[in-house]
Structures are given as structure tokens and as C-alpha cells.
Short mmCIF file of C-alpha atoms in Angstrom, two decimals:
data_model
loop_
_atom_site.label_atom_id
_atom_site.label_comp_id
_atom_site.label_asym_id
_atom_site.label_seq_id
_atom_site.Cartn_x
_atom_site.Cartn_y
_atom_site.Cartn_z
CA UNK A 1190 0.00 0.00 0.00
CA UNK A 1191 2.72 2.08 0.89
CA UNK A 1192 4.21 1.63 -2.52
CA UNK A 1193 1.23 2.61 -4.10
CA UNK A 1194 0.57 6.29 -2.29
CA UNK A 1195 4.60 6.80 -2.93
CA UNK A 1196 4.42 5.63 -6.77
CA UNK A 1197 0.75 8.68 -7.05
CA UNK A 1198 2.49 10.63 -5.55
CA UNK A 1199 5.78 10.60 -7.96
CA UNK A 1200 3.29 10.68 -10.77
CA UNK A 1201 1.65 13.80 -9.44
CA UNK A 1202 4.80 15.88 -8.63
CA UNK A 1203 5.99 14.64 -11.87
CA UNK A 1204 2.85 15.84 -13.77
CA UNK A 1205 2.85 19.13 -11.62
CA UNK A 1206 6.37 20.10 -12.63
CA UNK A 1207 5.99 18.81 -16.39
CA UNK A 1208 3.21 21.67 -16.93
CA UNK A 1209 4.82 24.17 -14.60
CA UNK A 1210 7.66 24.12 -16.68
CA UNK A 1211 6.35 25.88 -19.64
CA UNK A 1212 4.78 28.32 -17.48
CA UNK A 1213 5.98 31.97 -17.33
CA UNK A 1214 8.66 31.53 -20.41
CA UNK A 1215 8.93 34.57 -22.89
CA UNK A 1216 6.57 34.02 -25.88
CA UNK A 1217 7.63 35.63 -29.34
CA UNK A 1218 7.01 39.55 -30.12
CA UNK A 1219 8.70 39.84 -33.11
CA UNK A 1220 10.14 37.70 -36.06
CA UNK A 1221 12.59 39.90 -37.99
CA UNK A 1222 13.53 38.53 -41.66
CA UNK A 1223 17.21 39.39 -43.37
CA UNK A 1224 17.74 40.24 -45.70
CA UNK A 1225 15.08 42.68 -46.38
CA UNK A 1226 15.33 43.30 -49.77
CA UNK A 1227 16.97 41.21 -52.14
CA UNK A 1228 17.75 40.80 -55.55
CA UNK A 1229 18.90 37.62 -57.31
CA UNK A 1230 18.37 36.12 -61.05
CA UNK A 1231 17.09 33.79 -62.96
CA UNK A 1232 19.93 32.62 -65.20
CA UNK A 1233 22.08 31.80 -63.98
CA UNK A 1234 20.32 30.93 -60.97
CA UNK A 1235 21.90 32.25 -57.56
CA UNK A 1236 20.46 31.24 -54.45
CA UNK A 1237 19.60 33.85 -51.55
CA UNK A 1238 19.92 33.26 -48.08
CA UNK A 1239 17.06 34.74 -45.87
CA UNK A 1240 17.74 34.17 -41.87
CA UNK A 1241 14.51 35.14 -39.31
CA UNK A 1242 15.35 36.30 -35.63
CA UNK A 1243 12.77 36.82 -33.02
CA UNK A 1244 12.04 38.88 -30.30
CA UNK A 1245 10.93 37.52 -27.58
CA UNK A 1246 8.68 39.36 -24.78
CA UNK A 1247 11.67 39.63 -22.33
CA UNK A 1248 13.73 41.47 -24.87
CA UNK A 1249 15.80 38.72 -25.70
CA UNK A 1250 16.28 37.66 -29.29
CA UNK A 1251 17.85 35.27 -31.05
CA UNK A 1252 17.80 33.29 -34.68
CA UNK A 1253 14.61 30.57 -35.21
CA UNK A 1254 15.04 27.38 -37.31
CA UNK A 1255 13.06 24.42 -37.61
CA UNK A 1256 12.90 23.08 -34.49
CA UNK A 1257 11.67 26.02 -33.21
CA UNK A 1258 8.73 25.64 -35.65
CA UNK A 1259 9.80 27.60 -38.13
CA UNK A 1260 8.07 27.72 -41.51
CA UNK A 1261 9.25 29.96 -44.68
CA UNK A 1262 6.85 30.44 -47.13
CA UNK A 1263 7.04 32.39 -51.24
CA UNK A 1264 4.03 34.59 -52.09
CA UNK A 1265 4.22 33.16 -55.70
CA UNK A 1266 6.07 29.96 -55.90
CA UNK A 1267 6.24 30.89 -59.74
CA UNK A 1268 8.58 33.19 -59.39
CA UNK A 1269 10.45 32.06 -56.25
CA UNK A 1270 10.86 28.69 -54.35
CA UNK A 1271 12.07 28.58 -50.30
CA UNK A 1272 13.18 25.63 -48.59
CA UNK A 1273 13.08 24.66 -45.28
CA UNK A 1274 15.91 26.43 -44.30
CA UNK A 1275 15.54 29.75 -45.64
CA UNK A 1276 17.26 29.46 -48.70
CA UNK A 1277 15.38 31.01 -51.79
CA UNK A 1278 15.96 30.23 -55.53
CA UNK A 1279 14.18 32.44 -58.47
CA UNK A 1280 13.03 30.53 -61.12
CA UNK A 1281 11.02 33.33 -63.58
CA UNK A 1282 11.19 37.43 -63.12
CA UNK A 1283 9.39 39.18 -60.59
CA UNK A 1284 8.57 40.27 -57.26
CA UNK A 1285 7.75 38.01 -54.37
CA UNK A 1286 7.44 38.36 -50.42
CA UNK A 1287 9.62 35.95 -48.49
CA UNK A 1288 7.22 34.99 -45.32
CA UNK A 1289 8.71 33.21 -41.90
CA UNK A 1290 6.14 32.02 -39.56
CA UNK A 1291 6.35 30.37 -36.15
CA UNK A 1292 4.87 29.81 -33.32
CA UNK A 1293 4.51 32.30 -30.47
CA UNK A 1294 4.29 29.45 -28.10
CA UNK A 1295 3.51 25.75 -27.53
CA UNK A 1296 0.86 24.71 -25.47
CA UNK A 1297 0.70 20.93 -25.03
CA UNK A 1298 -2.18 19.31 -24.82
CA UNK A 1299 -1.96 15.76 -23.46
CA UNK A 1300 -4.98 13.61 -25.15
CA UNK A 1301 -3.20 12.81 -28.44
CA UNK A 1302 0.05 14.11 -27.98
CA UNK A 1303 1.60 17.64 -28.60
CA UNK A 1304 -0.15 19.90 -30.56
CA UNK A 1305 0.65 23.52 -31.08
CA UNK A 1306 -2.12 25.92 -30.53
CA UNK A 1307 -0.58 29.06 -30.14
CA UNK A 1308 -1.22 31.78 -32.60
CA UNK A 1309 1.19 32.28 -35.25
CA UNK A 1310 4.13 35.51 -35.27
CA UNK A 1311 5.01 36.04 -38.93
CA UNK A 1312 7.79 38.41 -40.82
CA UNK A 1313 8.43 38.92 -44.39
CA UNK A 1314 10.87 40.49 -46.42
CA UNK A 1315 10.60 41.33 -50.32
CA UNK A 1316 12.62 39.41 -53.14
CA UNK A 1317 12.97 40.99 -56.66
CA UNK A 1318 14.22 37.74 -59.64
CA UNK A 1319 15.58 39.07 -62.62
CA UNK A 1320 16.30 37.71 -65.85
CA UNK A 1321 19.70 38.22 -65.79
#
């Protein structure tokens, strides 16, 4: 019996401090994207590197990547493909806005594992392909 009560009561302090711990941490403010502006071409075909750094709501900041959720996004894939990591490649002329977008926190929800339901932070920057 004694076994039991100790082994709840493990299980409860572990619980307690599993959600406390997420508690009270800085949430983003901010997601700045670099470059800004940008100009690449078509043919030949150089890559562009964007980079996205948040700000955080204790005024630290510091650069986001996939594992913090991070997403990158073209406004016309047309014109401009992104990969995972940021890295942009024109493939006709024109004008496209470079998105990041992550989460501005996780909240865990325990009945089918993790799920994110924060609302998302997003910053852009603009990307101009040229023929040559």
C-alpha cells in the first residue's frame, strides 16, 4: 500500500512540474527577416539566403530554425521557391514576399500528444528575380 501512495504521488509531482515548466517563459514579439530586400536572377540561378530572428517578450532575441517551428513560405512559388531552411531560388522574373512564420508558443495538450495551438508571429521580407 505504501508503494502505491509513494508511486501517485511521484506521478503527481511529476505531472505538476511537467506543466509548470512551460509556465511563465517569454513568448515571441517579433520575427525579424534578413535580408530585407533582395535581388537575385534567374539565369544563372543564384540562391539567396534569408535568416529570421525573433524577439521575444523579455527582450531577448535570437535566430529561429526548424525546431523552433519555423516555416518559410514564397508569395508566388512561380517566381520564387524557399526551402526549409531559408534558402530562396528564383526561377522566372518578378517580385515576391519571403514569409517566416512560427509559433509564439507551444501549449501541449496531453490527449493525443503535442499539438501547437498558439497563434502564429510572422515576418516577411521582399525578393525581386531578374532575368539576368
Amino acid at each position: 500500500m505504501k508503494f502505491r501512495a509513494l508511486h501517485v504521488v511521484c506521478i503527481c509531482t511529476l505531472a505538476a512540474t511537467w506543466i509548470a515548466c512551460g509556465a511563465g517563459h517569454p513568448t515571441i514579439r517579433t520575427i525579424n527577416v534578413a535580408p530585407q530586400t533582395a535581388t537575385s536572377t534567374v539565369s544563372p540561378p543564384s540562391d539567396v539566403q534569408y535568416t529570421a530572428t525573433a524577439t521575444f517578450t523579455d527582450n531577448t532575441s535570437r535566430e529561429l530554425n526548424l525546431a523552433d517551428g519555423l516555416s518559410w513560405s514564397s508569395s508566388n512559388t512561380a517566381v520564387a521557391t524557399v526551402s526549409t531552411n531559408g534558402s530562396v531560388t528564383c526561377i522566372a522574373p518578378g517580385q515576391v514576399t519571403i514569409t517566416a512564420t512560427a509559433p509564439a508558443d507551444l501549449n501541449l495538450t496531453v490527449n493525443n500528444g503535442v499539438n501547437n495551438t498558439s497563434p502564429n508571429v510572422t515576418g516577411s521580407a521582399s525578393l525581386t528575380c531578374n532575368a539576368m
